[in-house]
CSV table of C-alpha atoms in Angstrom, one decimal:
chain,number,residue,atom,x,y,z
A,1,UNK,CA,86.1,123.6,77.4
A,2,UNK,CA,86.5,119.7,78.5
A,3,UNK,CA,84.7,117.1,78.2
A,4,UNK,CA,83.4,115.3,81.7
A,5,UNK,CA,81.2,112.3,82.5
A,6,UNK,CA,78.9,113.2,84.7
A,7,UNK,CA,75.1,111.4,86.3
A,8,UNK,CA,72.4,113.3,88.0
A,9,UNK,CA,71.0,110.3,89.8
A,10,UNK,CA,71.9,106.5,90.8
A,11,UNK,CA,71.6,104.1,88.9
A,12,UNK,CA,72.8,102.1,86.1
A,13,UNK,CA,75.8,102.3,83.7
A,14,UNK,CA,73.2,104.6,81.0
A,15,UNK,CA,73.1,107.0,84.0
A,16,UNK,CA,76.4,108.3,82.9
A,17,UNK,CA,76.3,111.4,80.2
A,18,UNK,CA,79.3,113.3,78.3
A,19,UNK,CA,79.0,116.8,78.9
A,20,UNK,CA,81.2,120.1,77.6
A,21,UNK,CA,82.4,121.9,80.9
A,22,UNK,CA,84.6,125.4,82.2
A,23,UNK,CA,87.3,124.2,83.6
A,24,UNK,CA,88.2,128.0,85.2
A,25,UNK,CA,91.2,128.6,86.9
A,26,UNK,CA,92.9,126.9,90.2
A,27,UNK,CA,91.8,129.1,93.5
A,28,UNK,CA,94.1,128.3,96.6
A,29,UNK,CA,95.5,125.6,97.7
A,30,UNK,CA,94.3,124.1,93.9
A,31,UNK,CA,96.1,122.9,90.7
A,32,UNK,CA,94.5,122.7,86.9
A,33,UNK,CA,95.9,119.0,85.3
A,34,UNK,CA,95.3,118.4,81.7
A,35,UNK,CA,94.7,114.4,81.7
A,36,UNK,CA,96.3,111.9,79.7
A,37,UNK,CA,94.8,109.0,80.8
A,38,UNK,CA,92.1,108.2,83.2
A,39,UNK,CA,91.7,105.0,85.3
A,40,UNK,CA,88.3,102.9,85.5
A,41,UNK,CA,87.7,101.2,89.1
A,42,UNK,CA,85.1,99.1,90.2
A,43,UNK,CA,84.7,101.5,93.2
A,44,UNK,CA,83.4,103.5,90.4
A,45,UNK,CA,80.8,101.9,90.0
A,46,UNK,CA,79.3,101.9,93.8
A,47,UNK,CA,79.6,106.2,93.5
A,48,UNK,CA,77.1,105.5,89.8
A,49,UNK,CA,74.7,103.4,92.0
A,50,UNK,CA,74.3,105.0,95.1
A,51,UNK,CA,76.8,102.3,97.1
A,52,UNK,CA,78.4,105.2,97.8
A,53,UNK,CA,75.9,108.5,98.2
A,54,UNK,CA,77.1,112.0,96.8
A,55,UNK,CA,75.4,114.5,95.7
A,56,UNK,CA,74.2,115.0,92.5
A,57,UNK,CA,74.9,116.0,89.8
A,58,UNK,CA,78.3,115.0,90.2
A,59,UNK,CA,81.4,113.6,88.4
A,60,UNK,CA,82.8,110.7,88.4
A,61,UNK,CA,86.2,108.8,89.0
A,62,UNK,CA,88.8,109.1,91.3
A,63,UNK,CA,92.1,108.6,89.6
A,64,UNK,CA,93.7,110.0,86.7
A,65,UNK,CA,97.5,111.0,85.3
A,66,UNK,CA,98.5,114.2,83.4
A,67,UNK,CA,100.1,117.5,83.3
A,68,UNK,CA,99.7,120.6,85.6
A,69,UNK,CA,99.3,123.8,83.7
A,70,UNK,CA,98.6,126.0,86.1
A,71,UNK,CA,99.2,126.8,89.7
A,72,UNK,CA,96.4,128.2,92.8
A,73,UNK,CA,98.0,130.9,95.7
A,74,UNK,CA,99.8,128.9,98.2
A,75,UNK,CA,100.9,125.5,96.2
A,76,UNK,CA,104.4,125.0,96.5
A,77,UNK,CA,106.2,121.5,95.4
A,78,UNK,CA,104.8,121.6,92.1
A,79,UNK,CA,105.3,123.5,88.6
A,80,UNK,CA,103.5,123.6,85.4
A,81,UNK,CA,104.7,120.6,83.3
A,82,UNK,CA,105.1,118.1,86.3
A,83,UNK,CA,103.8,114.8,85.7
A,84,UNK,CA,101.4,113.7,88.0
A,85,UNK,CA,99.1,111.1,89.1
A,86,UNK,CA,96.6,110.8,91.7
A,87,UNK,CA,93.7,108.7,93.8
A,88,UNK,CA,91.5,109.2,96.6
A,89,UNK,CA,87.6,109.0,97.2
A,90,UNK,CA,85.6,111.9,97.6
A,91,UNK,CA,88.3,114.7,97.2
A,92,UNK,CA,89.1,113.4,93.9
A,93,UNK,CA,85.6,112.6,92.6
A,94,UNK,CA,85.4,113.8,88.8
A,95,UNK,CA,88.3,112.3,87.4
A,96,UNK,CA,86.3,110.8,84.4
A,97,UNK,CA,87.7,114.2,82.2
A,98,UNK,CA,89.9,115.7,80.0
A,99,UNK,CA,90.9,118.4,82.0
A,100,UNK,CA,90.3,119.7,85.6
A,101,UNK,CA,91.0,121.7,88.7
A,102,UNK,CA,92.0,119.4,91.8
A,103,UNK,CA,93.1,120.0,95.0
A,104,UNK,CA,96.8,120.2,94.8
A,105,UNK,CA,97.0,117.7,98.2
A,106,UNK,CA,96.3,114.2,96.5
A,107,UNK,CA,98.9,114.5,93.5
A,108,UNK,CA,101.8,112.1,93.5
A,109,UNK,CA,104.6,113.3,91.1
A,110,UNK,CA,105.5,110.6,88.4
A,111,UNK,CA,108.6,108.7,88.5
A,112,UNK,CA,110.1,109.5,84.8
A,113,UNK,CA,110.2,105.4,85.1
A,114,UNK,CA,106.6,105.4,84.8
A,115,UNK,CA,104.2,105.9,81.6
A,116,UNK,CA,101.0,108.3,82.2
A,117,UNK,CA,99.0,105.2,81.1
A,118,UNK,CA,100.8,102.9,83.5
A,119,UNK,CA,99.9,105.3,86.4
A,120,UNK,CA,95.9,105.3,85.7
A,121,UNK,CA,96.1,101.9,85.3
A,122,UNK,CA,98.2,101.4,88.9
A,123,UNK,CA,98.0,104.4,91.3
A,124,UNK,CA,95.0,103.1,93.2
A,125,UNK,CA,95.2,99.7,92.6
A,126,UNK,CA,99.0,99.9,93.1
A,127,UNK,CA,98.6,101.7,96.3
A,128,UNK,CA,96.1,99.5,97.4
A,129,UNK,CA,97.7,96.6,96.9
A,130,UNK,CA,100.8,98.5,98.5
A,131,UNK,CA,98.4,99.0,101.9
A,132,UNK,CA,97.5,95.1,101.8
A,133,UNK,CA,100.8,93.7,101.0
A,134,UNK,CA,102.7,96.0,103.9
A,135,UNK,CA,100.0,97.5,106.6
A,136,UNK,CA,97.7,94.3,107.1
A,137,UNK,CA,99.3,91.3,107.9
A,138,UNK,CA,103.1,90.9,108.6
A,139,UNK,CA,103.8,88.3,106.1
A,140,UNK,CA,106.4,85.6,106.5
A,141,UNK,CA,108.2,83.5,103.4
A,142,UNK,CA,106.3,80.3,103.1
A,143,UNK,CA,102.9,81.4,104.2
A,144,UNK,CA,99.5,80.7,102.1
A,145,UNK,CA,96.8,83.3,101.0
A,146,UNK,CA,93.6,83.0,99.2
A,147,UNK,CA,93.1,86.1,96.6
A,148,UNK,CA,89.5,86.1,95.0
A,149,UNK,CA,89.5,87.6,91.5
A,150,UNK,CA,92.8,87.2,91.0
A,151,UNK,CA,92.8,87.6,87.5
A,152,UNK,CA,91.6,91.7,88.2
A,153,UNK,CA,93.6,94.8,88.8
A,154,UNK,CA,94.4,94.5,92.0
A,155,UNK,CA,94.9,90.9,91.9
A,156,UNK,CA,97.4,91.0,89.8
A,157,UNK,CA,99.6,93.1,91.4
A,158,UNK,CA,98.9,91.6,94.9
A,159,UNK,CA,99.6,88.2,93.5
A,160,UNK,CA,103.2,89.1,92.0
A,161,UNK,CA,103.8,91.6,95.2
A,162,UNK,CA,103.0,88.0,97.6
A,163,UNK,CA,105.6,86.2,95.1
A,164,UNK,CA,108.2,88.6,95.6
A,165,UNK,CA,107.5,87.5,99.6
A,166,UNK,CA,107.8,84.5,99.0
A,167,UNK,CA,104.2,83.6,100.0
A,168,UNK,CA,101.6,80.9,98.5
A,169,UNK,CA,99.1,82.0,96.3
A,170,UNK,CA,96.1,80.6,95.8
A,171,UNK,CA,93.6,82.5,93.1
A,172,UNK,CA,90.1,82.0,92.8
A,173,UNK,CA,88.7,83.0,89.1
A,174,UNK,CA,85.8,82.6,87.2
A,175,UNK,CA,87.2,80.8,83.9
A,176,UNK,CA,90.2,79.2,82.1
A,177,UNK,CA,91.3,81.9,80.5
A,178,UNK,CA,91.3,83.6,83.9
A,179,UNK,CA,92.8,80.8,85.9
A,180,UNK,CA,95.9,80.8,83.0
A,181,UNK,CA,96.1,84.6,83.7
A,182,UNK,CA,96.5,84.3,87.7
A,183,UNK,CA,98.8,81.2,87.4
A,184,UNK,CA,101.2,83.8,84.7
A,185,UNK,CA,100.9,86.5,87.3
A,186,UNK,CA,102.0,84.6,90.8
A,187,UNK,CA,99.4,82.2,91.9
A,188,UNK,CA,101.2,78.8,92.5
A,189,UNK,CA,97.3,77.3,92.5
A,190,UNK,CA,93.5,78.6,90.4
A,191,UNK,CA,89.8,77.9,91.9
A,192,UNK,CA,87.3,78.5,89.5
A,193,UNK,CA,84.5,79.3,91.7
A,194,UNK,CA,81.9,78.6,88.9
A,195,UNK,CA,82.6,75.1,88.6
A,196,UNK,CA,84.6,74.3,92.1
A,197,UNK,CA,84.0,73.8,95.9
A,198,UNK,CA,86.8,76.7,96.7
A,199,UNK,CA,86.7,75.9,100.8
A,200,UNK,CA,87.3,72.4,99.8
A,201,UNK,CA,89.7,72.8,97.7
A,202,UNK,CA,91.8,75.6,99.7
A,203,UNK,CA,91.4,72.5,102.5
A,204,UNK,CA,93.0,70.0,99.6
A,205,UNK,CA,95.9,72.5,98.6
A,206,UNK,CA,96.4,72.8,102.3
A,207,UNK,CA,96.8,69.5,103.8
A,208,UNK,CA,93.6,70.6,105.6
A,209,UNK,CA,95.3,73.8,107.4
A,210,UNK,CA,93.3,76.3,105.4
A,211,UNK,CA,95.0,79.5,104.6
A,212,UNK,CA,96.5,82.5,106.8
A,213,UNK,CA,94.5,85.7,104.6
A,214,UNK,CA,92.1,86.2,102.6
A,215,UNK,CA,91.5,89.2,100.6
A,216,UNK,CA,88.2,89.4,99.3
A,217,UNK,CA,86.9,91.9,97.1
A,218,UNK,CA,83.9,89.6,96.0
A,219,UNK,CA,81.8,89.9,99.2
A,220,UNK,CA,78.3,88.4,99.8
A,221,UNK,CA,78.9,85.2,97.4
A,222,UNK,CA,82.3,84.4,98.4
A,223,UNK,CA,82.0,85.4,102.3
A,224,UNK,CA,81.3,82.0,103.8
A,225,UNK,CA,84.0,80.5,101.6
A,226,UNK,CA,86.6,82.8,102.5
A,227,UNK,CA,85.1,82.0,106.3
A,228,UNK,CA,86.0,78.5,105.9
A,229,UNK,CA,89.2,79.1,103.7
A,230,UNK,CA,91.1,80.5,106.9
A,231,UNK,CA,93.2,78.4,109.3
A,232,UNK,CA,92.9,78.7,112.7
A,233,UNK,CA,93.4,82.9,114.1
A,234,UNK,CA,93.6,83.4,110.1
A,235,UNK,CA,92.6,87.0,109.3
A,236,UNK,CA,89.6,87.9,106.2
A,237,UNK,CA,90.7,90.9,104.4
A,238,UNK,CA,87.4,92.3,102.7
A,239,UNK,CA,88.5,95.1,100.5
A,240,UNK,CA,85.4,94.9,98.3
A,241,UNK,CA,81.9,94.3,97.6
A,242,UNK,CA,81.2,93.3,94.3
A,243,UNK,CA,78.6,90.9,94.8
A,244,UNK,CA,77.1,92.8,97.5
A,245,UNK,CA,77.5,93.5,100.8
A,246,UNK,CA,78.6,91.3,103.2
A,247,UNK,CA,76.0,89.5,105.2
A,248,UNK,CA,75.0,90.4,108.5
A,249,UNK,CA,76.8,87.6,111.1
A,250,UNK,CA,76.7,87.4,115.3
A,251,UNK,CA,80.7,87.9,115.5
A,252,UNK,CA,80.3,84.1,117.8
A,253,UNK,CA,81.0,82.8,113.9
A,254,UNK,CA,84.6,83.9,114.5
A,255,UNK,CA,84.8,81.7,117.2
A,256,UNK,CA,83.5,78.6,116.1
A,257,UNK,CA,85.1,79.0,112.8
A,258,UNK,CA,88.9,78.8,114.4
A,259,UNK,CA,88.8,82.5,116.4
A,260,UNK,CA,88.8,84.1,113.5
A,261,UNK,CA,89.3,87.9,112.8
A,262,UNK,CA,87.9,89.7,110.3
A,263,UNK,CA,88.8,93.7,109.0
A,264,UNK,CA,87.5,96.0,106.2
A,265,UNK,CA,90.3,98.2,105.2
A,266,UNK,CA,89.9,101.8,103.0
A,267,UNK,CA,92.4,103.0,101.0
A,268,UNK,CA,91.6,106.5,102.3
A,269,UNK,CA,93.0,105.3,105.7
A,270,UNK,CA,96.1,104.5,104.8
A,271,UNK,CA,97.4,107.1,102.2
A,272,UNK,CA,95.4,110.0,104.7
A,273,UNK,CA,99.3,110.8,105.9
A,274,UNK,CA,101.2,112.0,103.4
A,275,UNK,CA,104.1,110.6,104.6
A,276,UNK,CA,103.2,107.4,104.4
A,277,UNK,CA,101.1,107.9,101.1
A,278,UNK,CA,104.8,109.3,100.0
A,279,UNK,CA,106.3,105.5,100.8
A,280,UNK,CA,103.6,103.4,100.2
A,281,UNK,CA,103.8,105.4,96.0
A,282,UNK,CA,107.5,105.3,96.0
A,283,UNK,CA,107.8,101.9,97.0
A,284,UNK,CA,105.0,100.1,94.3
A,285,UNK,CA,106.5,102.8,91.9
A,286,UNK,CA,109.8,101.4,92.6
A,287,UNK,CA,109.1,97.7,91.9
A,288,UNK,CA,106.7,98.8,88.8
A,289,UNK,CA,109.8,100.8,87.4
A,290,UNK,CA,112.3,97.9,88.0
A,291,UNK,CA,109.7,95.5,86.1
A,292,UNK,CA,109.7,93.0,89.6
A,293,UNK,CA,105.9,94.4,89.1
A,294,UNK,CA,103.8,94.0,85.5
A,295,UNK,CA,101.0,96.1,85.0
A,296,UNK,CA,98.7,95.0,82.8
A,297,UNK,CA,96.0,97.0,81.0
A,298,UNK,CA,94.2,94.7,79.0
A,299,UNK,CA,91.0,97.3,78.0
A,300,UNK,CA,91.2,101.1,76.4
A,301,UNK,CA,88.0,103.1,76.4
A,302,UNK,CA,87.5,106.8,74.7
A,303,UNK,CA,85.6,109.0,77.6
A,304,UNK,CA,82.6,108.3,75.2
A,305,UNK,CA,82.6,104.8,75.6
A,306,UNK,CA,82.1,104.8,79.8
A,307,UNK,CA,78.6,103.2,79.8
A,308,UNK,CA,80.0,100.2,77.5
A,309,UNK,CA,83.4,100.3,80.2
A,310,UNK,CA,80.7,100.4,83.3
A,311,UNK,CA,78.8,97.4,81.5
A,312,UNK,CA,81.8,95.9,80.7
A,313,UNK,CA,83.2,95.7,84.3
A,314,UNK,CA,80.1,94.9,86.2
A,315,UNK,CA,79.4,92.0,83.6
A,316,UNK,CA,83.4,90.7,84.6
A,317,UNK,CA,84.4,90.7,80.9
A,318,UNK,CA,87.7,92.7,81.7
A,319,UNK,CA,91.1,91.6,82.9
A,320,UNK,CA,93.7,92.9,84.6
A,321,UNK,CA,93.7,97.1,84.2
A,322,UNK,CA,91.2,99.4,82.3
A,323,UNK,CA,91.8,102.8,81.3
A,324,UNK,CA,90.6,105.6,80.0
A,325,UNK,CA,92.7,107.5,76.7
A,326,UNK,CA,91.8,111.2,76.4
């Protein structure tokens, strides 16, 4: 038997219940992974409250790292006792467990390089950040982004991954404690938001330019400031929504704002090949390993504690990485 969070209708973190579950046996095309560690993303949150519909009952999480113990008909390129890791969206749903069957498609191998904790605590954010850093925008040395919450998981990596590029940071936070974290991480300049005009000051840090991206996983509250953040033809990145959707706009706001453009990436897009999954992984795996890349897990949670770790996120109290220990 394992143990599984599971929820049997939207709704708020107590939604989420520890159950005992048979984990069976792999069919085709299927793996069983033992997990070691399990990562918590705010994504998670949107399957809990309906954001995101599925049916339920259902499991939740989408990312994990472990151990394969056993093998369905028909998987070749993996063994029992290969480290893995994996992410996704709704073929990985369920991750919030000590012990599954999976598809055998999503897994990533682990780099020997790379702790199981480290890979819950990266693999989506990592390849994430990978997707922004390498597919969106093709970034020159010299040029200026704005990255809200820059003090979270993905920040953190995207922030260090821009300095490697030799682009301008700018971090928008929502304290001094925060603001110190982003500023140790990559960002050359801190916004807090609670206390500071950030359009205004992106146009003071900027000699009145504004920036070339924003990435902005913030959404409704932050929308028209990342709007008037961007420098002419600048490009909004919104890869998140955790103030709430974005507000409905006539797309004529581009145009008055600069002729502006505006996309909202999915991770699911861009590791759906798995060739380029394959070097999107190896390459964040490759600058994790060689420590160019810190990842930081700042909060552990038992499997028990997932409706103080829901709380806990949607209230902003974490930093950096949170994982699950099984």
């Amino acid at each position: 038997m394992a143990k599984a969070v599971r929820f049997y209708s939207p709704g708020g973190p107590e939604v989420l219940k520890l159950e005992q579950l048979d984990v069976g046996d792999p069919g085709p095309g299927q793996v069983r992974v033992r997990h070691v560690a399990v990562g918590l993303n705010y994504a998670d949150t949107y399957f809990r409250n309906g954001t995101y519909p599925v049916p339920t009952p259902n499991g939740i999480g989408v990312e994990a790292s472990g151990v394969v113990t056993a093998l369905g008909e028909g998987v070749t390129g993996l063994a029992p006792g290969d480290r893995v890791t994996y992410t996704g969206f709704l073929n990985t749903l369920g991750a919030y467990c000590s012990e599954r069957v999976i598809a055998a498609a999503p897994l990533i191998k682990l780099p020997d390089t790379i702790a199981f904790e480290t890979a819950a605590a990266m693999t989506m954010r990592g390849l994430t950040s990978a997707y922004l850093m390498r597919r969106i925008y093709d970034f020159k040395p010299g040029q200026t982004i704005l990255l809200h919450a820059a003090a979270g998981g993905v920040g953190l990596i995207v922030a260090q991954w821009a300095r490697l590029l030799g682009l301008n940071v700018i971090g928008t936070v929502g304290s001094a404690a925060k603001a110190e974290i982003a500023r140790a991480h990559g960002c050359a300049h801190s916004i807090d938001y609670s206390r500071e005009d950030v359009a205004g000051r992106v146009r003071e840090l900027t000699n009145g330019e504004g920036v070339h991206v924003v990435f902005d996983s913030v959404g409704k509250d932050t929308f028209m400031g990342s709007v008037d953040s961007l420098r002419r033809r600048g490009l909004l990145v919104c890869v998140g929504t955790a103030s709430g959707p974005v507000p409905p706009f006539d797309p004529i706001l581009l145009a008055q704002k600069g002729s502006l453009f505006v996309t909202r990436p999915a991770l699911a897009d861009y590791i759906a090949d798995p060739q380029e999954k394959a070097a999107l992984a190896a390459e964040v795996f490759g600058l994790v390993g060689e420590g160019k890349i810190r990842i930081e897990i700042n909060q552990r949670y038992a499997l028990e504690e997932a409706v103080q770790a829901h709380r806990d996120l949607e209230a902003r109290k974490t930093t950096g990485s949170s994982i699950f220990l099984i």
